[in-house]
Structure formats: C-alpha cells, structure tokens
Short mmCIF file of C-alpha atoms in Angstrom, two decimals:
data_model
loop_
_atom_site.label_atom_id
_atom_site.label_comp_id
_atom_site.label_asym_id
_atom_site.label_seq_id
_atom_site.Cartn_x
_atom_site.Cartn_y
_atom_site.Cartn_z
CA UNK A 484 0.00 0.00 0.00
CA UNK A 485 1.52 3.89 -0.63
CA UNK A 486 2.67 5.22 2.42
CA UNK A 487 1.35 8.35 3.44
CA UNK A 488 4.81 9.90 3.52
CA UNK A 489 5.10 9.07 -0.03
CA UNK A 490 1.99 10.30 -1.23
CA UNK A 491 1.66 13.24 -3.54
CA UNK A 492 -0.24 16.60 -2.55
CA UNK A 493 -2.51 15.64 -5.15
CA UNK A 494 -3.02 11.66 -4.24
CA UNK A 495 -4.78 11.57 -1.42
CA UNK A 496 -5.13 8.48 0.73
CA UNK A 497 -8.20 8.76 2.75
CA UNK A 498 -8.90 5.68 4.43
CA UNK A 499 -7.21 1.92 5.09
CA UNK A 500 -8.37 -0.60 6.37
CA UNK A 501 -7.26 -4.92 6.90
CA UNK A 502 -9.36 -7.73 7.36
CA UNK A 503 -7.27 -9.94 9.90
CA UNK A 504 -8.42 -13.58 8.78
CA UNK A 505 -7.88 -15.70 11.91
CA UNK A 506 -10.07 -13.57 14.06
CA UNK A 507 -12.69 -12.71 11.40
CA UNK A 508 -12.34 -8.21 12.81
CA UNK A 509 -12.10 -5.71 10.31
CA UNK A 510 -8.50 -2.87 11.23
CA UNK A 511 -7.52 0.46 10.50
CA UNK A 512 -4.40 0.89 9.07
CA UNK A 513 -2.46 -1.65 6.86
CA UNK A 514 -1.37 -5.15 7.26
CA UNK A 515 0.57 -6.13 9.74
CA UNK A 516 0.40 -3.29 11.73
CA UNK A 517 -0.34 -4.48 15.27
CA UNK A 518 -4.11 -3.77 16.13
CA UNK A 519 -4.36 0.14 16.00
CA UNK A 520 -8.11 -0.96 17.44
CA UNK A 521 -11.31 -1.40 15.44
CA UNK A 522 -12.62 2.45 16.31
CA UNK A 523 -13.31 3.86 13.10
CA UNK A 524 -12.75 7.42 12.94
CA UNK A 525 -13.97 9.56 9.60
CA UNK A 526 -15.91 8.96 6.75
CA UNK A 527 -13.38 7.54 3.89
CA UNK A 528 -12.16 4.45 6.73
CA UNK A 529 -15.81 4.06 6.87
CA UNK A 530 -16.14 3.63 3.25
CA UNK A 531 -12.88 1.52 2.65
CA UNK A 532 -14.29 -0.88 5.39
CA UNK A 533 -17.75 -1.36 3.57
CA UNK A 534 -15.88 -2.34 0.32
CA UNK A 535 -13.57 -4.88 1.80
CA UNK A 536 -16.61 -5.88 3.45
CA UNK A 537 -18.46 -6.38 -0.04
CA UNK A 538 -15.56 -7.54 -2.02
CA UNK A 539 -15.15 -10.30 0.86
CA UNK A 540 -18.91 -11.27 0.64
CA UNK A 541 -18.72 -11.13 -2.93
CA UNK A 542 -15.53 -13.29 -3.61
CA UNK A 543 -16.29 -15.92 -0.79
CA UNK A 544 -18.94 -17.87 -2.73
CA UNK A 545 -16.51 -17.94 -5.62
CA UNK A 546 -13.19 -19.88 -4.24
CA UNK A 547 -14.35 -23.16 -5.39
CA UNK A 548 -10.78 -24.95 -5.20
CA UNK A 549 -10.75 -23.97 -1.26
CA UNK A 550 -12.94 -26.79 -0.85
CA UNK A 551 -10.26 -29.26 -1.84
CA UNK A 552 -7.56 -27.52 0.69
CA UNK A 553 -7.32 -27.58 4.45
CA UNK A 554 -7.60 -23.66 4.82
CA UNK A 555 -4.81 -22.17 7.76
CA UNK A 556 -5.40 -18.81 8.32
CA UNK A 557 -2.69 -16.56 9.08
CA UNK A 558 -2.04 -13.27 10.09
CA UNK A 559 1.84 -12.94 9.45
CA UNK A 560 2.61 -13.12 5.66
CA UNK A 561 5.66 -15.44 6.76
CA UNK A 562 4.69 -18.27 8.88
CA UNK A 563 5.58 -22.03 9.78
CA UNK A 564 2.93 -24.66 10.24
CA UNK A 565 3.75 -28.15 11.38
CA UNK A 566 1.63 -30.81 9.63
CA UNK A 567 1.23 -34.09 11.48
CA UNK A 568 2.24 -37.63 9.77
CA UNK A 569 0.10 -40.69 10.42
CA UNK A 570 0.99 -42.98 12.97
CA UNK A 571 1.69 -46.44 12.72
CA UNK A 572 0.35 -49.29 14.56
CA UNK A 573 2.20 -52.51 15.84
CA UNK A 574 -0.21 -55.58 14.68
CA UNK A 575 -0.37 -58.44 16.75
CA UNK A 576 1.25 -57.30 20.04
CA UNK A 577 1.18 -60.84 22.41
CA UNK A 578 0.09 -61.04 26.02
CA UNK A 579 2.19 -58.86 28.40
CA UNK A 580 4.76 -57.53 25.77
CA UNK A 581 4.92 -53.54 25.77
CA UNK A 582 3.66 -52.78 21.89
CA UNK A 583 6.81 -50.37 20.23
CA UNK A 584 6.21 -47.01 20.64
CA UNK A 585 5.00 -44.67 17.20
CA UNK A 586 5.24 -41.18 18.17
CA UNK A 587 3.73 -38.67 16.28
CA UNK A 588 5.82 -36.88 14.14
CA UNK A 589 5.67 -33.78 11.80
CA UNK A 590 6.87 -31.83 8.76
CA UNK A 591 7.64 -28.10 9.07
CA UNK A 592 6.59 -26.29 6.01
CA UNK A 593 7.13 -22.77 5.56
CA UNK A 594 4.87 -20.05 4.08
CA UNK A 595 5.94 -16.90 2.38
CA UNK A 596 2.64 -15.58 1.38
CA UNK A 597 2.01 -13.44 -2.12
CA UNK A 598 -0.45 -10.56 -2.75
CA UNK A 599 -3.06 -10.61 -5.60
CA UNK A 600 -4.18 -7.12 -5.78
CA UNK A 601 -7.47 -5.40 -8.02
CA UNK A 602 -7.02 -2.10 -8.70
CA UNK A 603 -10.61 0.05 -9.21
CA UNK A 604 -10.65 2.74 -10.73
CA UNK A 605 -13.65 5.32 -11.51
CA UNK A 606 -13.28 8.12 -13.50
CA UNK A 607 -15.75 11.14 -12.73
CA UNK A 608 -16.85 11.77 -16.00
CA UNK A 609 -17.96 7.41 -16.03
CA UNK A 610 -19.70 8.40 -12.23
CA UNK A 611 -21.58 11.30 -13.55
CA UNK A 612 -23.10 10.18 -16.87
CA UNK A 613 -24.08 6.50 -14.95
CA UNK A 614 -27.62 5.84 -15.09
CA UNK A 615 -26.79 3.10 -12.04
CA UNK A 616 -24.39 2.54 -9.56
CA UNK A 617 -21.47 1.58 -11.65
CA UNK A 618 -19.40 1.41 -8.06
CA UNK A 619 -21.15 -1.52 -7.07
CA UNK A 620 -20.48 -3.37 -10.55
CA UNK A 621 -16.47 -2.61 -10.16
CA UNK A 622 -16.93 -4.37 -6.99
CA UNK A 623 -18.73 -7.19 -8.11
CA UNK A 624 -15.65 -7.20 -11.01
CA UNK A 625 -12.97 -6.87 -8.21
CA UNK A 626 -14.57 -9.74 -6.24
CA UNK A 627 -14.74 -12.31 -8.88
CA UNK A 628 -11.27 -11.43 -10.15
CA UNK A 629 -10.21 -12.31 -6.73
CA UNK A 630 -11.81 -15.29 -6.95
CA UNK A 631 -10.58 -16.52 -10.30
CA UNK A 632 -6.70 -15.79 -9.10
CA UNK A 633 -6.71 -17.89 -6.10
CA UNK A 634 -8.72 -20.47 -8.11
CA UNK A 635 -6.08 -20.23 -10.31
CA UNK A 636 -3.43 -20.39 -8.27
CA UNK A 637 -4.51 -23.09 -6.12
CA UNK A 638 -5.31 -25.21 -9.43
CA UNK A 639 -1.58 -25.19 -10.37
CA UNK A 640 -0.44 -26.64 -7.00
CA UNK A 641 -2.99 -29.54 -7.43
CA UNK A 642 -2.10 -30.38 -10.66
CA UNK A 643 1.79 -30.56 -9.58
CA UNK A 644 -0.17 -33.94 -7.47
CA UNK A 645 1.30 -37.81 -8.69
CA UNK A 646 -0.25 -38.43 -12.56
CA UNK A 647 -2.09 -41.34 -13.23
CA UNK A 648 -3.15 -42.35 -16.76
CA UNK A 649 -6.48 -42.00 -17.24
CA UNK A 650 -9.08 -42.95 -20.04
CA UNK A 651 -11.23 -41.12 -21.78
CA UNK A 652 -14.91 -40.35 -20.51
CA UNK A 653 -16.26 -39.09 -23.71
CA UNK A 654 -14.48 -41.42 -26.42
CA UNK A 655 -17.52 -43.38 -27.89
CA UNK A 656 -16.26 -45.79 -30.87
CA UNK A 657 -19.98 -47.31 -31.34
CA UNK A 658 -22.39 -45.08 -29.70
CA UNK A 659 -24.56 -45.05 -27.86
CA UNK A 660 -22.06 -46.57 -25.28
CA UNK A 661 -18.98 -44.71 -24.13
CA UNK A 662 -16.07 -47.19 -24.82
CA UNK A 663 -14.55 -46.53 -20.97
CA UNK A 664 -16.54 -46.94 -17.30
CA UNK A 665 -14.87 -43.84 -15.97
CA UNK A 666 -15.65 -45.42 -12.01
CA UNK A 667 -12.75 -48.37 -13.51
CA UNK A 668 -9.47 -45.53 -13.14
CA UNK A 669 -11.54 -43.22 -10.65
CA UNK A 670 -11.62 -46.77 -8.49
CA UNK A 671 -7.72 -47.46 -8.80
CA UNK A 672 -7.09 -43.82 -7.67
CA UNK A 673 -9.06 -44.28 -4.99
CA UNK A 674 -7.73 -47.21 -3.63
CA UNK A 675 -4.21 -46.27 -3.65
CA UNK A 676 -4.96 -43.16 -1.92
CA UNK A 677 -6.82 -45.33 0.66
CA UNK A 678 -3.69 -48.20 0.66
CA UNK A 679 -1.40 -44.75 1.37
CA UNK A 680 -3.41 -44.50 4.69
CA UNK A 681 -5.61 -41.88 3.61
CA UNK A 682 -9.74 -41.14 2.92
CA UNK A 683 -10.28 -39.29 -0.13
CA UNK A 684 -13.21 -36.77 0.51
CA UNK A 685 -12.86 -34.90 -2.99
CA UNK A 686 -12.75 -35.40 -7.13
CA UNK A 687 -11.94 -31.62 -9.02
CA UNK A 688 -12.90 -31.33 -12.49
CA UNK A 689 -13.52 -28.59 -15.32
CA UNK A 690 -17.09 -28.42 -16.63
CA UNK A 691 -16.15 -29.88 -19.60
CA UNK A 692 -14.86 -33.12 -18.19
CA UNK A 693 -17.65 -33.01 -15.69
CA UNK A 694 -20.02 -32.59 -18.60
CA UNK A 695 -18.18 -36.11 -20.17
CA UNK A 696 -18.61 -37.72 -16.65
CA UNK A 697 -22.15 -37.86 -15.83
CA UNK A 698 -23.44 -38.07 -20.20
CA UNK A 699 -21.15 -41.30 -20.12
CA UNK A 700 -23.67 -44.33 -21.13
CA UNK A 701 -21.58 -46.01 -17.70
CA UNK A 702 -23.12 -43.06 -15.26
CA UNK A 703 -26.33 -42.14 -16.76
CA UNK A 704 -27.71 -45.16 -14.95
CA UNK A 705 -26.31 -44.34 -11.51
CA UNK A 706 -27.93 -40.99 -11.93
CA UNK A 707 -31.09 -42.35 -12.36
CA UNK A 708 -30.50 -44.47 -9.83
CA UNK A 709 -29.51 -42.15 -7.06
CA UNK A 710 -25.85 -43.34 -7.15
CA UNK A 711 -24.56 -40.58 -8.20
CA UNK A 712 -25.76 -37.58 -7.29
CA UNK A 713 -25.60 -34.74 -9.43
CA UNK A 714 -26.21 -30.43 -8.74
CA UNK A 715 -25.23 -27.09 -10.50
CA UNK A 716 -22.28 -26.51 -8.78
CA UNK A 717 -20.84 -30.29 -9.09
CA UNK A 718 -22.25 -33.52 -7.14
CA UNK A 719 -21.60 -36.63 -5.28
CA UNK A 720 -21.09 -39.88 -5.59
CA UNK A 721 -20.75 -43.20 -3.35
CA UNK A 722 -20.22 -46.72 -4.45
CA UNK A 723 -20.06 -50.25 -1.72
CA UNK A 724 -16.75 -49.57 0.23
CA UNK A 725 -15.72 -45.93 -0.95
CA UNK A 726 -16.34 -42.76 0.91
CA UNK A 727 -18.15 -40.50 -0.07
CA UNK A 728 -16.70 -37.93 -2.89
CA UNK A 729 -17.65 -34.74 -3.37
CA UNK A 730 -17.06 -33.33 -6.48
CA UNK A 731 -15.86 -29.80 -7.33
CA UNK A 732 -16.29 -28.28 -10.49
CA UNK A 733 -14.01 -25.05 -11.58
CA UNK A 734 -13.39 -23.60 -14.96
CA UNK A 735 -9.41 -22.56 -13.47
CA UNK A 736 -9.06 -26.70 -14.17
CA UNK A 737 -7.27 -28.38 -16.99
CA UNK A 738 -10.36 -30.02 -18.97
CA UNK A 739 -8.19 -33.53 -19.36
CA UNK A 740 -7.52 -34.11 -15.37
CA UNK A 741 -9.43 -35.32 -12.73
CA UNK A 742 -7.83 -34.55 -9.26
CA UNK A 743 -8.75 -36.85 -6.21
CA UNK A 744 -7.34 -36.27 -3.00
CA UNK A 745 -7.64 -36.17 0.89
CA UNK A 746 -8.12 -32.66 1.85
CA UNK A 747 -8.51 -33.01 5.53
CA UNK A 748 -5.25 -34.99 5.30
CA UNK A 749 -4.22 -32.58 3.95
CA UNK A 750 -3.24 -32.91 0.88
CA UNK A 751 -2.92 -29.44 -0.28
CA UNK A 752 -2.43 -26.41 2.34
CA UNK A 753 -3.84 -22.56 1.43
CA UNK A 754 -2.28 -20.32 3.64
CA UNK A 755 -5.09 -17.54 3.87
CA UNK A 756 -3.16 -14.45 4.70
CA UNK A 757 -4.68 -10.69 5.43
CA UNK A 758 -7.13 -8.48 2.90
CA UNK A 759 -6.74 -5.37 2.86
CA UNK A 760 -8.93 -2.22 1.61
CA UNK A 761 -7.31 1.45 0.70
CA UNK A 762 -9.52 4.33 -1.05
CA UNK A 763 -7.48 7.42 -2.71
CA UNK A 764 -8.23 10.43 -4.89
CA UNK A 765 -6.08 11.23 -8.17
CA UNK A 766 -7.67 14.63 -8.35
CA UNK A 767 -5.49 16.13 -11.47
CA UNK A 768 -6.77 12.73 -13.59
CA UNK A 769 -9.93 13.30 -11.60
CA UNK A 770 -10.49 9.66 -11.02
CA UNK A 771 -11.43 8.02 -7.21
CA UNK A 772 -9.98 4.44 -6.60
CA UNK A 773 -9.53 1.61 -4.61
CA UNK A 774 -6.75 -1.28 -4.26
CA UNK A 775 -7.84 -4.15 -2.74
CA UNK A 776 -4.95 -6.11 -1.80
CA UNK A 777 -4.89 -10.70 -0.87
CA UNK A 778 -2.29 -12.19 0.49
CA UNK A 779 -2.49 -16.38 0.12
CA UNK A 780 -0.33 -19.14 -0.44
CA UNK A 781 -1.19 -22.98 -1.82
CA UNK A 782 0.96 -25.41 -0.89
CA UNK A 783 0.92 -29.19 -2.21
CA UNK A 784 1.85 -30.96 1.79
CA UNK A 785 0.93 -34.81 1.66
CA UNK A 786 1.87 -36.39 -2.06
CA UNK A 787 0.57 -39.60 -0.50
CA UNK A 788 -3.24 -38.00 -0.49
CA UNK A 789 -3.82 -36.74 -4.07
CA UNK A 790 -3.47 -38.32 -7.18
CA UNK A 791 -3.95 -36.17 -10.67
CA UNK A 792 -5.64 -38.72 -13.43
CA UNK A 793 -4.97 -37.58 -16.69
CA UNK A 794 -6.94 -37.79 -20.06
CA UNK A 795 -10.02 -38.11 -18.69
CA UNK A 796 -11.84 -36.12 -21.79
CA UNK A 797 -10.46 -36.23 -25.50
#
C-alpha cells in the first residue's frame, strides 16, 4: 500500500483498512500493523471498510478450489505450520509384551505468502453520466477477479499432485455406449490413496470433463438411480466400500484431469493471509480508486493424499 509519507499533494489516501483472517475483525491501518483498534474514525475508513466488506462477501462464494484444501489462516505473511504424519500401529502385540512405541511426528513447512491485488478505478466523467451505480459493478468485477486468481493459483499446485493415466470419458467408438466406465481408473485412484493410509473426501474437475462424466452411457444409470448424485455446482457420488466424494467443479481446471485427493489430510495447504482495503483520490486525472490487496499461499503438503488422473476427456 503507498505510504502516506510518499503520497503526492494531489493523491490523497483517505482511508485503510485490513481484514485480519484468523479472528474474522475488520483494522484500521495496513497489514501487519499491530491492532491500531477497530474504532473507526472519519468517513473515507468508513467507506474503505464497507468495500472490503463487499468484495469479501462477494468473492467468498466464488473460491471453489478452497474446498479441496485444508484452509490455515494466518495473520503474518511469513509463517511455519507443522503438519502431522500418520501414525503407525504394531499388529499383533502378544500377552504382556509392551507394543513399540509410534510417536507422532511432523513436517515443518514454511509459508511466504504473495499478494493478488485489483485495482478500481472510476473516472468522474464514467460516475456522472451513470444511469446506475457503476461502483457496485467494479466491486462485483474486483470480487470475482479475486476469486478466479486464487482459483487459479490453487489449481496449479494440485495439478503438480502424482499423474495417473487415465481414459477417456467421452471417447464413444460405437455409440450409444462410451467405450470406458470412468468409475474403472476413478476406483484405482481411490484405492491407492486409501492403501497410502488416507480417505479421499474430494474429485476436481472442469465443466467440460464433468459434462463427459455424468453423459457417459456407464453413469447415466447411476444418476437415475440415485448413485450418483448430481447439482449445479458439481455432485456426489458413493459406491459399496468408498467414501463418499464430493465433487468440485471449476473452470481454473485443466479439462483432461481429474484430481482426487484427501483434503482433511491434507493434501494441499492454502495459507489464507490478510485483505486489505485502501480508497485514494487522483484529483489532477480526476479519477477516485480503490486497491484491494490478498495475500495467500497454496501449498501441495501430503503427495501420499492426491493423485492427478490424466486424459479423462479427448
């Protein structure tokens, strides 16, 4: 964010403010500045609040790939976490004997979070001729672009998971039958995940290999059936001895993958760092603006719990 020391006579920052993400409060001031108290005290930290307020409301419904991360939130933007390893039993301890101790043990990993910033900018002469509130559709802009960059972002680290050759879900030699029961691969992921020691709890597709999955002449009958279970947003699915899978469906997705993985393992970490809000006014280009300003980090933790199979759609 400028400072205010370095801030022309003719920029004017009028109001900061940071949403701290591990206690859910709204500061004054920027980032990492230790708690200068939630008292708001004029009219443009007011206005900067209600914005980052808005943009967060906005955006939140939108971070789709969230759902196949254990989400950390952190207030520093460098941090450590330690991640716990399973333990291992000792099978068949006889009568008397003290079973081996398996002590818990853990991986360090360490975050350095980034900043994804949107920039809004509204000229005067665009405020005065609006017939509507053309504020309100920057924000809506500002929130989804938020949205699409950590979707984005967190995409890349799941794809980095283990690949596993799929087969397509759409190829159809003689239709109407698909040539390939997509549950065959989707059933070998799963079970090594499971043989690893973990309980996958997620599949992540694009809508176009989502679309393949539940036309394919192998589904359409555990649709109608109830087996799979299918919504707008993506759907569910349990067969005799898996968990249930919830599916996630994001454009931000390579159409030929299908990632399945363990997120309360977890598999893949997002370190959710501080938002923060700052309002200015340019008044020689005669333009008002905001910055909006995420800080985040995805990071790929247990390779055992996520697979990535490949060429799912063709």
């Amino acid at each position: 964010m400028m400072d205010t020391m370095q801030i022309s006579k003719d920029m004017r920052l009028v109001g900061s403010v940071w949403h701290n993400p591990v206690d859910g409060r709204i500061y004054m001031g920027r980032a990492g500045e230790r708690y200068r108290g939630q008292v708001v005290f004029d009219i443009s930290t007011i206005e900067a609040q209600v914005v980052l307020e808005e943009v967060l409301g906005l955006a939140r419904p939108q971070y789709n790939l969230r759902r196949a991360c254990r989400v950390i939130n952190m207030p520093e933007l460098v941090t450590s976490v330690d991640i716990a390893t399973k333990l291992a039993g000792v099978e068949k301890v006889p009568p008397l004997a003290e079973a081996e101790i398996s002590a818990q043990s853990y991986t360090r990993v360490n975050f350095d979070l980034w900043k994804n910033v949107v920039h809004i900018v509204v000229e005067d002469e665009a405020r005065k001729r609006a017939l509507h509130d053309i504020f309100r559709v920057h924000t809506e802009d500002a929130a989804r672009d938020l949205a699409r960059m950590e979707n984005k972002q967190v995409k890349e680290v799941l794809e980095t998971a283990t690949a596993v050759t799929g087969q397509s879900w759409n190829a159809m030699t003689t239709p109407p039958n698909n040539d390939y029961d997509p549950f065959d691969k989707i059933g070998e992921v799963i079970e090594t995940i499971l043989s690893n020691g973990y309980e996958p709890n997620f599949m992540a597709v694009s809508h176009k290999a989502w679309n393949a999955f539940i036309r394919n002449s192998y589904v359409k009958g555990m649709i109608e059936a109830g087996i799979v279970n299918v919504g707008q947003q993506g759907g569910s699915f349990s067969l005799p001895g898996w968990p249930s899978i919830q599916v996630i469906v994001d454009y931000a997705l390579t159409s030929s993958n299908a990632i399945i993985g363990d997120s309360t393992a977890p598999a893949v970490v997002l370190g959710n760092g501080p938002t923060e809000a700052a309002r200015y006014r340019n008044e020689p280009s005669g333009y008002d603006a905001f910055i909006i300003r995420q800080w985040l980090e995805p990071k790929l933790v247990v390779g055992d719990a996520i697979r990535k199979l490949t060429d799912v759609v063709t």
